[in-house]
PDB file of C-alpha atoms in Angstrom:
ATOM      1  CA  UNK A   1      21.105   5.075  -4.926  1.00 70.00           C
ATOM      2  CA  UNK A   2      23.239   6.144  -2.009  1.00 80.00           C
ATOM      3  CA  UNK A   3      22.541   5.286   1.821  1.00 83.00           C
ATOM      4  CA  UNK A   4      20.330   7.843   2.581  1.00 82.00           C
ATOM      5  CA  UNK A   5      18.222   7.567   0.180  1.00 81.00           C
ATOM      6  CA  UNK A   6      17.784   3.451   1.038  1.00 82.00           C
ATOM      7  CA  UNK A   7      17.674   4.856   4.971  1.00 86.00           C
ATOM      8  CA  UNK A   8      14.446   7.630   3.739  1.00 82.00           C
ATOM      9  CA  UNK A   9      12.748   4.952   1.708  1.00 82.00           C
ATOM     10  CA  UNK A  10      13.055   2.182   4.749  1.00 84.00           C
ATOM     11  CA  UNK A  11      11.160   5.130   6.878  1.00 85.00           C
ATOM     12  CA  UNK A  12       8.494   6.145   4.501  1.00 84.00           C
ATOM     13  CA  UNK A  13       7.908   2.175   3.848  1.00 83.00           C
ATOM     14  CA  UNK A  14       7.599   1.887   7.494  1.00 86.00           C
ATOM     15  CA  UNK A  15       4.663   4.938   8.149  1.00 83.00           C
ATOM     16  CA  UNK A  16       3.104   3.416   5.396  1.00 83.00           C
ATOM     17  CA  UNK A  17       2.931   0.190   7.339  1.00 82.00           C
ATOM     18  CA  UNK A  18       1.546   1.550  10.486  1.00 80.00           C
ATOM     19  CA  UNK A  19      -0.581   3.710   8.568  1.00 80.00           C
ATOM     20  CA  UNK A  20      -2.126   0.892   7.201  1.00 79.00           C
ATOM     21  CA  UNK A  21      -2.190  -1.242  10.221  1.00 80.00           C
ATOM     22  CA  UNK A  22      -4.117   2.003  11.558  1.00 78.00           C
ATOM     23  CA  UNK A  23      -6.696   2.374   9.104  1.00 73.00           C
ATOM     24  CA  UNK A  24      -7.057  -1.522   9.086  1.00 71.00           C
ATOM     25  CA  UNK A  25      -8.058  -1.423  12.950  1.00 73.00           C
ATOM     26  CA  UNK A  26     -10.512   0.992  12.116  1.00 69.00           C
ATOM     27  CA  UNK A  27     -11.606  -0.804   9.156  1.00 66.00           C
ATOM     28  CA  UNK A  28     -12.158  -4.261  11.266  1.00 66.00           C
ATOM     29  CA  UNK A  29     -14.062  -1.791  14.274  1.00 65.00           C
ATOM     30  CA  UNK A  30     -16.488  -0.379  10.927  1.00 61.00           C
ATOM     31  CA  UNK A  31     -17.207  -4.027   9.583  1.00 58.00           C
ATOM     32  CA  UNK A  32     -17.816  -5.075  13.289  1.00 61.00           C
ATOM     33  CA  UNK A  33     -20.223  -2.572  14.914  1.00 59.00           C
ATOM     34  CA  UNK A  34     -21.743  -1.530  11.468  1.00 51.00           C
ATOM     35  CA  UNK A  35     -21.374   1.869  12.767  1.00 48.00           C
ATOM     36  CA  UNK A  36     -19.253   4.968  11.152  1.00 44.00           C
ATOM     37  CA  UNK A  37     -17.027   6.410  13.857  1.00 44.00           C
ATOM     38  CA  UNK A  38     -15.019   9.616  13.154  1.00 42.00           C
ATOM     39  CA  UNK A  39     -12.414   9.308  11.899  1.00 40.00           C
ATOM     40  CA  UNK A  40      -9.146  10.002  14.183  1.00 40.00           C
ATOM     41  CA  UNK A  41      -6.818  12.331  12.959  1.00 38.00           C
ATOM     42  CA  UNK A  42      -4.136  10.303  12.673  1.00 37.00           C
ATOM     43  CA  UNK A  43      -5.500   8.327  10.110  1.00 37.00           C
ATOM     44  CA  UNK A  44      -5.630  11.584   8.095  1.00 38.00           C
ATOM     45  CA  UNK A  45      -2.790  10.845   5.315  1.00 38.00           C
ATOM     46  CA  UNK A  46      -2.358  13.676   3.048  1.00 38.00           C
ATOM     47  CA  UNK A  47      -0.963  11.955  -0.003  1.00 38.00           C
ATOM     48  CA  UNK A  48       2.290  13.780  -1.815  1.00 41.00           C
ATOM     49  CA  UNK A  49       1.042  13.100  -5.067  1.00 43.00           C
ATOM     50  CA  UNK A  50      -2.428  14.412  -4.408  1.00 40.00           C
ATOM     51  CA  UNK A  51      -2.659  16.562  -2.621  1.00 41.00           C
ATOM     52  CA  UNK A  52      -5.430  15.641  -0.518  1.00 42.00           C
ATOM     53  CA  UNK A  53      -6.346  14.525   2.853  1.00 44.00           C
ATOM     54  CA  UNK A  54      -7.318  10.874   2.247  1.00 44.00           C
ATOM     55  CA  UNK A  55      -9.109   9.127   4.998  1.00 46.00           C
ATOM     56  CA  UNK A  56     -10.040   5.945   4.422  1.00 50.00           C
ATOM     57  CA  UNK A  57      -8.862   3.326   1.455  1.00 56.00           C
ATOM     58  CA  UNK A  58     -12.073   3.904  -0.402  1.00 57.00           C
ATOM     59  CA  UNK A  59     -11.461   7.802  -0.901  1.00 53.00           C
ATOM     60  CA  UNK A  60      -7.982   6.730  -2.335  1.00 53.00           C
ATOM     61  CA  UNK A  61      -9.632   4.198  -4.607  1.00 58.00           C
ATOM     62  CA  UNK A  62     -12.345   7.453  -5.504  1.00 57.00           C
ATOM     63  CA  UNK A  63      -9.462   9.877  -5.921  1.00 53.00           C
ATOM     64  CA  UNK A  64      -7.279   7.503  -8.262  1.00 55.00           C
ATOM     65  CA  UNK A  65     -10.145   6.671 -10.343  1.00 58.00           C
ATOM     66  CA  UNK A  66     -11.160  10.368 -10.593  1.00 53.00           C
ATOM     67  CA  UNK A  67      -7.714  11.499 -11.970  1.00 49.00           C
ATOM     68  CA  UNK A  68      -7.275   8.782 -14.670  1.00 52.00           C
ATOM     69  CA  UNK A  69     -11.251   9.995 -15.650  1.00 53.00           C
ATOM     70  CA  UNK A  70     -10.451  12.681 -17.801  1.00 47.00           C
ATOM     71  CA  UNK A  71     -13.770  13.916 -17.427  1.00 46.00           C
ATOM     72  CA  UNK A  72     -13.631  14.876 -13.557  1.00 43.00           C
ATOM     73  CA  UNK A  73      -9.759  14.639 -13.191  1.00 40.00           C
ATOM     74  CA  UNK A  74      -8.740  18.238 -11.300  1.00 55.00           C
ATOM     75  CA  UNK A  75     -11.623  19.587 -12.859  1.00 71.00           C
ATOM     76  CA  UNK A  76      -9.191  21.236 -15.500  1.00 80.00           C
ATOM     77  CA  UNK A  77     -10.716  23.745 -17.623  1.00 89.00           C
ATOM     78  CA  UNK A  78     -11.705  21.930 -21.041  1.00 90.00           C
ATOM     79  CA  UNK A  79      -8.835  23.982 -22.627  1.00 93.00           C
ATOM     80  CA  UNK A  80      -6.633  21.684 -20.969  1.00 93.00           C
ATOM     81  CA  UNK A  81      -5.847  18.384 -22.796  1.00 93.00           C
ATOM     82  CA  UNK A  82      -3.769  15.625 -22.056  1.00 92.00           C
ATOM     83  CA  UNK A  83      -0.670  15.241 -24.725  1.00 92.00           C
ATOM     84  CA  UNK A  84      -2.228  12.810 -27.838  1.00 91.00           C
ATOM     85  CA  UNK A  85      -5.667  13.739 -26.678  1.00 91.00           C
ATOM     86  CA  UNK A  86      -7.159  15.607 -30.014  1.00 91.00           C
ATOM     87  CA  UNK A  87      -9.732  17.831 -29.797  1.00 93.00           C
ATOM     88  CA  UNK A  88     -13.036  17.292 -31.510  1.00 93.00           C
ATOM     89  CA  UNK A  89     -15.345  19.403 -33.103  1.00 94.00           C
ATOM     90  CA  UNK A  90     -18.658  18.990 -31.338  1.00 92.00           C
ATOM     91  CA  UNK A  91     -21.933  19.042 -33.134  1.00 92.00           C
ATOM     92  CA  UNK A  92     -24.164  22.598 -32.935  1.00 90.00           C
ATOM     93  CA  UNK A  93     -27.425  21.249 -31.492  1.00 88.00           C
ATOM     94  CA  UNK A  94     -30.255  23.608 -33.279  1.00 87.00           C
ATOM     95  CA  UNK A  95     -28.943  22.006 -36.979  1.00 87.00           C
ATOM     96  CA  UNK A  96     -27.128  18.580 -36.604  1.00 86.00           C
ATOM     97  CA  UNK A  97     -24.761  19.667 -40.134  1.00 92.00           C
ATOM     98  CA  UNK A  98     -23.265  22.196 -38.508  1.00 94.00           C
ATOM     99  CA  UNK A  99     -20.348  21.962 -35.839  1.00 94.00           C
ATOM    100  CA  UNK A 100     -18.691  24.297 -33.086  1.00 94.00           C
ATOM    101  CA  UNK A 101     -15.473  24.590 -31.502  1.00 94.00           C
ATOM    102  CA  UNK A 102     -15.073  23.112 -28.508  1.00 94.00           C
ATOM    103  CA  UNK A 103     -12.709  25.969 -27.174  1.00 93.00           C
ATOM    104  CA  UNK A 104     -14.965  29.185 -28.520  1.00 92.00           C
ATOM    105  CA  UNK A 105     -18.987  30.489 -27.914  1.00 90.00           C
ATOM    106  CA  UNK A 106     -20.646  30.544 -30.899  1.00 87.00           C
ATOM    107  CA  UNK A 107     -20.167  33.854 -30.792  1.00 88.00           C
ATOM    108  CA  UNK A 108     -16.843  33.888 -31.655  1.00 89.00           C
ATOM    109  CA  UNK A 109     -16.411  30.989 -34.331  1.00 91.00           C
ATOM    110  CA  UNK A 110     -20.175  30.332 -35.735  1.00 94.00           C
ATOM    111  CA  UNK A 111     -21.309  27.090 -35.972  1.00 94.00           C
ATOM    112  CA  UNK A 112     -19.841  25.945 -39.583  1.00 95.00           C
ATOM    113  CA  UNK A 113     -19.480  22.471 -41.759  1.00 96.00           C
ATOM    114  CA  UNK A 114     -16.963  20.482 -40.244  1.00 95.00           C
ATOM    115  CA  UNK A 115     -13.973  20.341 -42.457  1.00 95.00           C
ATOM    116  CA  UNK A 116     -14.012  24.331 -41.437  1.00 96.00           C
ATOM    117  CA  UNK A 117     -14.134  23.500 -38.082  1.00 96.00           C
ATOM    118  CA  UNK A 118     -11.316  21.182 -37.727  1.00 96.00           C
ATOM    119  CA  UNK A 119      -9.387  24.129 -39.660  1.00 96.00           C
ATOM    120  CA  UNK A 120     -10.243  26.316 -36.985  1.00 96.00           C
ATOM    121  CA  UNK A 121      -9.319  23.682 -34.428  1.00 96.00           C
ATOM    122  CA  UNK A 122      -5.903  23.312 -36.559  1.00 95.00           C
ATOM    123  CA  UNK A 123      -5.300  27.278 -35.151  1.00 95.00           C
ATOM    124  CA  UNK A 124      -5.541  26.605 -32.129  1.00 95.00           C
ATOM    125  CA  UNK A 125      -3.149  23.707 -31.931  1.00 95.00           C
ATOM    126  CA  UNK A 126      -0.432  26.415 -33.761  1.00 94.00           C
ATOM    127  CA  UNK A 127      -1.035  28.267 -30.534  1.00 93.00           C
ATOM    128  CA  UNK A 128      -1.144  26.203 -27.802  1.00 95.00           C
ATOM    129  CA  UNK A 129       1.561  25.575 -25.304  1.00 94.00           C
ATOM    130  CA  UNK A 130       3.001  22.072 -23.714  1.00 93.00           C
ATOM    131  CA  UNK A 131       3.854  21.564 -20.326  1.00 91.00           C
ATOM    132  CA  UNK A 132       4.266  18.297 -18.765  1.00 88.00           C
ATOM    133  CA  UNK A 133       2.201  16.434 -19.860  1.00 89.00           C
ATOM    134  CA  UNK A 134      -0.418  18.709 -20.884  1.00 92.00           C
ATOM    135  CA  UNK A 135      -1.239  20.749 -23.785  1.00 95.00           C
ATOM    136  CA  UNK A 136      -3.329  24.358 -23.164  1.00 95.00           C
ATOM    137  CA  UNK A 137      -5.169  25.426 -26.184  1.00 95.00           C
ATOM    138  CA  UNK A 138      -6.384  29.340 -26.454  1.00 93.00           C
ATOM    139  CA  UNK A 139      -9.938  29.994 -24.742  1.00 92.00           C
ATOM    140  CA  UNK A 140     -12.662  32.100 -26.663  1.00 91.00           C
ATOM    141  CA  UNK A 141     -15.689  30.710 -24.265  1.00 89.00           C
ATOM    142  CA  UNK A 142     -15.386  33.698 -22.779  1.00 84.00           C
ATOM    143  CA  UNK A 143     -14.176  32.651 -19.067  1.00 81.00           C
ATOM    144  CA  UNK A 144     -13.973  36.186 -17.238  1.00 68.00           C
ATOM    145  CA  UNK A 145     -13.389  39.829 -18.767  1.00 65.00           C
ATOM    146  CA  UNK A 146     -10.838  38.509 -20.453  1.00 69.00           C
ATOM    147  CA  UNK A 147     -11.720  37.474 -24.526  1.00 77.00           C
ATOM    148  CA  UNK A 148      -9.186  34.970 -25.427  1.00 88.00           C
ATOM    149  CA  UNK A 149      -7.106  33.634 -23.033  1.00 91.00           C
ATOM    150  CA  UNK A 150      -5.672  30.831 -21.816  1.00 92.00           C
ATOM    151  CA  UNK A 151      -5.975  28.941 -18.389  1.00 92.00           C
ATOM    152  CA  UNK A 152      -3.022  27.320 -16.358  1.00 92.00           C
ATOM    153  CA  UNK A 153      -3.137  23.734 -15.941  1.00 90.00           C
ATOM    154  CA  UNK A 154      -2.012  24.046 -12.062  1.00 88.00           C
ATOM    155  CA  UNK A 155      -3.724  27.280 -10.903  1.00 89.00           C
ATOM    156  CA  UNK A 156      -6.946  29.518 -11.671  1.00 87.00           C
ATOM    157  CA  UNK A 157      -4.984  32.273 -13.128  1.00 88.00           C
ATOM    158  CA  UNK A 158      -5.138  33.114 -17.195  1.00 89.00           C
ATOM    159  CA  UNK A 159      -3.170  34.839 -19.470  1.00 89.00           C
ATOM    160  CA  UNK A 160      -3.765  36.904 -22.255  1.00 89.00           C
ATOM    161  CA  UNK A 161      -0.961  35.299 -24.602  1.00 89.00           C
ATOM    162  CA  UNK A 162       1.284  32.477 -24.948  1.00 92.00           C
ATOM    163  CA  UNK A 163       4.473  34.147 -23.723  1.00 94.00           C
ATOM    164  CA  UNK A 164       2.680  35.011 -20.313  1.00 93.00           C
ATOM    165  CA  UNK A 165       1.699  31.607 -19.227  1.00 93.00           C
ATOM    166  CA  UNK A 166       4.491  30.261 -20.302  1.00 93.00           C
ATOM    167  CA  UNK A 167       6.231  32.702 -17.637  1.00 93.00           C
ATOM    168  CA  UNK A 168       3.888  31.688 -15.233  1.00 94.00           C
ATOM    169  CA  UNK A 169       4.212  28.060 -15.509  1.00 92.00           C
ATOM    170  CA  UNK A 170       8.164  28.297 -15.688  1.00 92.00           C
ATOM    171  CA  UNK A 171       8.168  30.900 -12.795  1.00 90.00           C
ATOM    172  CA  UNK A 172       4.872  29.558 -10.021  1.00 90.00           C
ATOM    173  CA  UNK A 173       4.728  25.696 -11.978  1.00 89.00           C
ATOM    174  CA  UNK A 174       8.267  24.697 -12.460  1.00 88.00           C
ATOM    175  CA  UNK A 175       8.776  21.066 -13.790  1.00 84.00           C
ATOM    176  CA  UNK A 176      11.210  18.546 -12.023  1.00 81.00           C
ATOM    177  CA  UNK A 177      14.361  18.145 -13.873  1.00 78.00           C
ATOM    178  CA  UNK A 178      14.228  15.008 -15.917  1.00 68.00           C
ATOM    179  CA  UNK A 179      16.497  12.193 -14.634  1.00 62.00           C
ATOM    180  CA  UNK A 180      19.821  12.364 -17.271  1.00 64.00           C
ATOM    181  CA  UNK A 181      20.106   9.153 -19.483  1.00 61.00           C
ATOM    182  CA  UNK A 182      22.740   6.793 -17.993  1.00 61.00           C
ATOM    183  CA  UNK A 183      26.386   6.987 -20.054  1.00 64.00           C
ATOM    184  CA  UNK A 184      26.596   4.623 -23.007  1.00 64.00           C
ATOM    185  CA  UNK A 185      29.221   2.545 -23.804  1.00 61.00           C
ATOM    186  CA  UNK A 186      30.399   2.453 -27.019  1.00 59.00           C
ATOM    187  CA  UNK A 187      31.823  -1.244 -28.326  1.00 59.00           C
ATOM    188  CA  UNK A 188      35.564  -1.336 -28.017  1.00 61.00           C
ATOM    189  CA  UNK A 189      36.322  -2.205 -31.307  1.00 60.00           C
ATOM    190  CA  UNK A 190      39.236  -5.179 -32.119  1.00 63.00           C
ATOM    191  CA  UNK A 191      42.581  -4.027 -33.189  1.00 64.00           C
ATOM    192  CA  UNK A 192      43.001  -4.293 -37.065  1.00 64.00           C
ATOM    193  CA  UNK A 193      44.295  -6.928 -38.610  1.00 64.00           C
ATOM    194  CA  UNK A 194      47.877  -6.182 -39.996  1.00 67.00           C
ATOM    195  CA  UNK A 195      47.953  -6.128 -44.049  1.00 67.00           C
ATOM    196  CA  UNK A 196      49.004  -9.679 -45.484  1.00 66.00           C
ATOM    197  CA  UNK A 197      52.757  -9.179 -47.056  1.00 62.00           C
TER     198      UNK A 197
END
Protein backbone atom coordinates (compact mmCIF):
# COMPACT_ATOMS: atom_id res chain seq x y z
CA UNK A 1 0.00 0.00 0.00
CA UNK A 2 1.90 3.15 -0.83
CA UNK A 3 1.63 6.61 1.12
CA UNK A 4 -1.15 7.94 -0.47
CA UNK A 5 -3.21 5.50 -0.26
CA UNK A 6 -2.50 5.27 3.91
CA UNK A 7 -2.80 9.42 3.62
CA UNK A 8 -6.71 8.86 1.60
CA UNK A 9 -7.72 6.17 4.03
CA UNK A 10 -6.55 8.41 7.29
CA UNK A 11 -9.07 11.17 5.59
CA UNK A 12 -12.01 9.06 4.76
CA UNK A 13 -11.55 7.40 8.45
CA UNK A 14 -11.61 10.85 9.72
CA UNK A 15 -15.22 12.18 7.83
CA UNK A 16 -16.44 9.09 8.97
CA UNK A 17 -15.66 10.14 12.51
CA UNK A 18 -17.21 13.50 12.41
CA UNK A 19 -19.92 12.14 10.49
CA UNK A 20 -20.72 10.06 13.18
CA UNK A 21 -20.08 12.43 15.94
CA UNK A 22 -22.74 14.50 13.78
CA UNK A 23 -25.43 12.16 13.50
CA UNK A 24 -24.75 11.14 17.22
CA UNK A 25 -25.56 14.88 18.37
CA UNK A 26 -28.61 14.62 16.57
CA UNK A 27 -29.31 11.28 17.79
CA UNK A 28 -28.83 12.42 21.68
CA UNK A 29 -31.19 15.91 20.65
CA UNK A 30 -34.05 12.97 19.15
CA UNK A 31 -33.83 10.72 22.39
CA UNK A 32 -33.98 14.02 24.47
CA UNK A 33 -36.89 16.17 23.19
CA UNK A 34 -38.78 13.07 21.76
CA UNK A 35 -39.27 15.20 18.83
CA UNK A 36 -38.12 14.48 14.97
CA UNK A 37 -36.24 17.52 13.72
CA UNK A 38 -35.19 17.71 10.02
CA UNK A 39 -32.66 16.49 9.29
CA UNK A 40 -29.59 18.95 8.35
CA UNK A 41 -28.02 18.42 5.25
CA UNK A 42 -24.91 17.70 6.35
CA UNK A 43 -25.82 14.68 7.90
CA UNK A 44 -26.90 13.56 4.40
CA UNK A 45 -24.09 10.76 3.62
CA UNK A 46 -24.53 9.30 0.30
CA UNK A 47 -22.86 5.95 0.76
CA UNK A 48 -20.29 4.75 -2.27
CA UNK A 49 -21.46 1.40 -2.12
CA UNK A 50 -25.12 2.28 -2.24
CA UNK A 51 -25.83 4.55 -3.73
CA UNK A 52 -28.16 6.28 -1.60
CA UNK A 53 -28.60 9.23 0.53
CA UNK A 54 -28.59 7.69 4.04
CA UNK A 55 -29.73 9.85 6.83
CA UNK A 56 -29.81 8.46 9.90
CA UNK A 57 -28.11 4.96 11.27
CA UNK A 58 -31.44 3.23 11.12
CA UNK A 59 -31.91 3.75 7.21
CA UNK A 60 -28.34 2.18 6.91
CA UNK A 61 -29.36 -0.70 9.13
CA UNK A 62 -32.87 -0.81 6.61
CA UNK A 63 -30.76 -0.52 3.48
CA UNK A 64 -28.13 -3.33 4.51
CA UNK A 65 -30.76 -5.63 5.52
CA UNK A 66 -32.73 -4.95 2.29
CA UNK A 67 -29.77 -5.91 -0.03
CA UNK A 68 -28.75 -9.20 1.70
CA UNK A 69 -32.95 -9.94 1.39
CA UNK A 70 -32.98 -11.31 -1.87
CA UNK A 71 -36.49 -10.72 -2.03
CA UNK A 72 -36.44 -6.73 -1.98
CA UNK A 73 -32.63 -6.34 -2.71
CA UNK A 74 -32.52 -3.57 -5.85
CA UNK A 75 -35.73 -4.80 -6.73
CA UNK A 76 -33.94 -6.87 -9.58
CA UNK A 77 -36.17 -8.32 -12.04
CA UNK A 78 -36.79 -12.12 -10.95
CA UNK A 79 -34.64 -13.05 -14.03
CA UNK A 80 -31.84 -11.98 -12.06
CA UNK A 81 -30.29 -14.57 -9.66
CA UNK A 82 -27.52 -14.50 -7.47
CA UNK A 83 -24.55 -17.10 -8.62
CA UNK A 84 -25.55 -20.77 -6.72
CA UNK A 85 -29.05 -19.50 -6.37
CA UNK A 86 -31.14 -22.29 -8.55
CA UNK A 87 -34.19 -21.57 -9.88
CA UNK A 88 -37.31 -23.45 -8.92
CA UNK A 89 -40.16 -24.51 -10.67
CA UNK A 90 -43.17 -23.00 -8.95
CA UNK A 91 -46.41 -24.80 -8.57
CA UNK A 92 -49.50 -23.76 -11.23
CA UNK A 93 -52.22 -22.79 -8.74
CA UNK A 94 -55.65 -23.99 -10.63
CA UNK A 95 -54.12 -27.94 -10.42
CA UNK A 96 -51.45 -28.41 -7.63
CA UNK A 97 -49.62 -31.48 -10.17
CA UNK A 98 -48.77 -29.23 -12.51
CA UNK A 99 -45.78 -26.63 -12.40
CA UNK A 100 -44.69 -23.33 -14.32
CA UNK A 101 -41.59 -21.64 -15.05
CA UNK A 102 -40.68 -19.12 -13.03
CA UNK A 103 -39.10 -17.04 -15.98
CA UNK A 104 -42.19 -17.58 -18.71
CA UNK A 105 -46.38 -16.76 -18.69
CA UNK A 106 -48.13 -19.68 -19.05
CA UNK A 107 -48.54 -18.72 -22.23
CA UNK A 108 -45.39 -19.46 -23.37
CA UNK A 109 -44.32 -22.77 -21.46
CA UNK A 110 -47.83 -24.39 -20.20
CA UNK A 111 -48.08 -25.48 -16.94
CA UNK A 112 -46.52 -29.22 -17.18
CA UNK A 113 -45.35 -32.20 -14.60
CA UNK A 114 -42.33 -31.18 -13.04
CA UNK A 115 -39.51 -33.28 -14.27
CA UNK A 116 -40.56 -31.28 -17.71
CA UNK A 117 -40.31 -28.25 -16.06
CA UNK A 118 -36.96 -28.43 -14.57
CA UNK A 119 -35.97 -29.49 -18.31
CA UNK A 120 -37.26 -26.37 -19.44
CA UNK A 121 -35.56 -24.55 -16.59
CA UNK A 122 -32.26 -26.61 -17.70
CA UNK A 123 -32.67 -24.23 -21.20
CA UNK A 124 -32.59 -21.48 -19.74
CA UNK A 125 -29.51 -21.97 -17.64
CA UNK A 126 -27.69 -22.98 -21.35
CA UNK A 127 -28.62 -19.40 -22.10
CA UNK A 128 -28.06 -17.29 -19.46
CA UNK A 129 -25.17 -14.97 -18.97
CA UNK A 130 -22.79 -14.29 -15.69
CA UNK A 131 -21.68 -11.12 -14.60
CA UNK A 132 -20.34 -10.43 -11.27
CA UNK A 133 -21.89 -12.02 -9.27
CA UNK A 134 -25.06 -12.50 -10.94
CA UNK A 135 -26.52 -14.80 -13.35
CA UNK A 136 -29.46 -13.33 -15.99
CA UNK A 137 -31.65 -16.03 -17.25
CA UNK A 138 -33.88 -15.32 -20.63
CA UNK A 139 -37.40 -13.59 -19.85
CA UNK A 140 -40.66 -14.98 -21.57
CA UNK A 141 -43.10 -13.09 -18.86
CA UNK A 142 -43.54 -10.89 -21.34
CA UNK A 143 -41.93 -7.54 -19.75
CA UNK A 144 -42.59 -4.86 -22.63
CA UNK A 145 -43.06 -5.40 -26.56
CA UNK A 146 -40.33 -7.30 -26.45
CA UNK A 147 -41.09 -11.52 -26.28
CA UNK A 148 -38.02 -12.96 -24.85
CA UNK A 149 -35.56 -10.94 -23.56
CA UNK A 150 -33.38 -10.44 -21.04
CA UNK A 151 -33.02 -7.62 -18.33
CA UNK A 152 -29.65 -5.99 -17.10
CA UNK A 153 -28.79 -6.51 -13.63
CA UNK A 154 -27.62 -2.65 -13.25
CA UNK A 155 -30.07 -0.75 -15.50
CA UNK A 156 -33.81 -1.00 -16.91
CA UNK A 157 -32.71 -1.66 -20.37
CA UNK A 158 -33.26 -5.38 -22.13
CA UNK A 159 -31.93 -7.09 -24.84
CA UNK A 160 -33.17 -9.27 -27.30
CA UNK A 161 -30.15 -11.87 -27.16
CA UNK A 162 -27.26 -12.87 -25.22
CA UNK A 163 -24.57 -11.18 -27.32
CA UNK A 164 -26.38 -7.71 -26.78
CA UNK A 165 -26.37 -7.55 -23.08
CA UNK A 166 -23.37 -8.86 -22.85
CA UNK A 167 -22.23 -5.62 -24.91
CA UNK A 168 -24.11 -3.61 -22.73
CA UNK A 169 -22.84 -4.80 -19.52
CA UNK A 170 -19.11 -4.81 -20.84
CA UNK A 171 -19.67 -1.35 -22.53
CA UNK A 172 -22.36 0.91 -19.70
CA UNK A 173 -21.56 -1.97 -16.56
CA UNK A 174 -17.91 -2.60 -16.71
CA UNK A 175 -16.51 -4.80 -13.80
CA UNK A 176 -13.42 -3.68 -11.66
CA UNK A 177 -10.36 -5.49 -12.60
CA UNK A 178 -9.75 -8.27 -10.17
CA UNK A 179 -6.76 -7.69 -7.83
CA UNK A 180 -3.72 -10.11 -9.55
CA UNK A 181 -2.69 -13.06 -7.20
CA UNK A 182 0.54 -12.15 -5.33
CA UNK A 183 3.90 -14.00 -7.01
CA UNK A 184 4.60 -17.45 -5.62
CA UNK A 185 7.65 -18.68 -4.59
CA UNK A 186 8.66 -21.79 -5.63
CA UNK A 187 10.96 -23.96 -2.90
CA UNK A 188 14.60 -23.58 -3.74
CA UNK A 189 15.41 -26.97 -3.97
CA UNK A 190 18.97 -28.44 -2.19
CA UNK A 191 21.84 -29.09 -4.43
CA UNK A 192 22.14 -32.89 -5.27
CA UNK A 193 24.02 -35.03 -3.56
CA UNK A 194 27.21 -36.08 -5.56
CA UNK A 195 27.09 -39.99 -6.66
CA UNK A 196 28.98 -42.25 -4.00
CA UNK A 197 32.39 -43.55 -5.87
Amino acid sequence: MSADDKVEIIQILRDIKSKVQENSTMLKKILKDNTVPEVPSSTCVPSKNLKLPLRTFEDVARTEMELKNTTTRKKYHITIQRRGQEPQPQRYLADTNLFTCPFCTSQICKPRQYHQIVAHIAGHKIRATEYGGYVIYSCGLGCGQKAKHFHCCQCPQTYINKAAIKRHLCSFHPLPPAAPDPPRETPSLPPAAPDPP
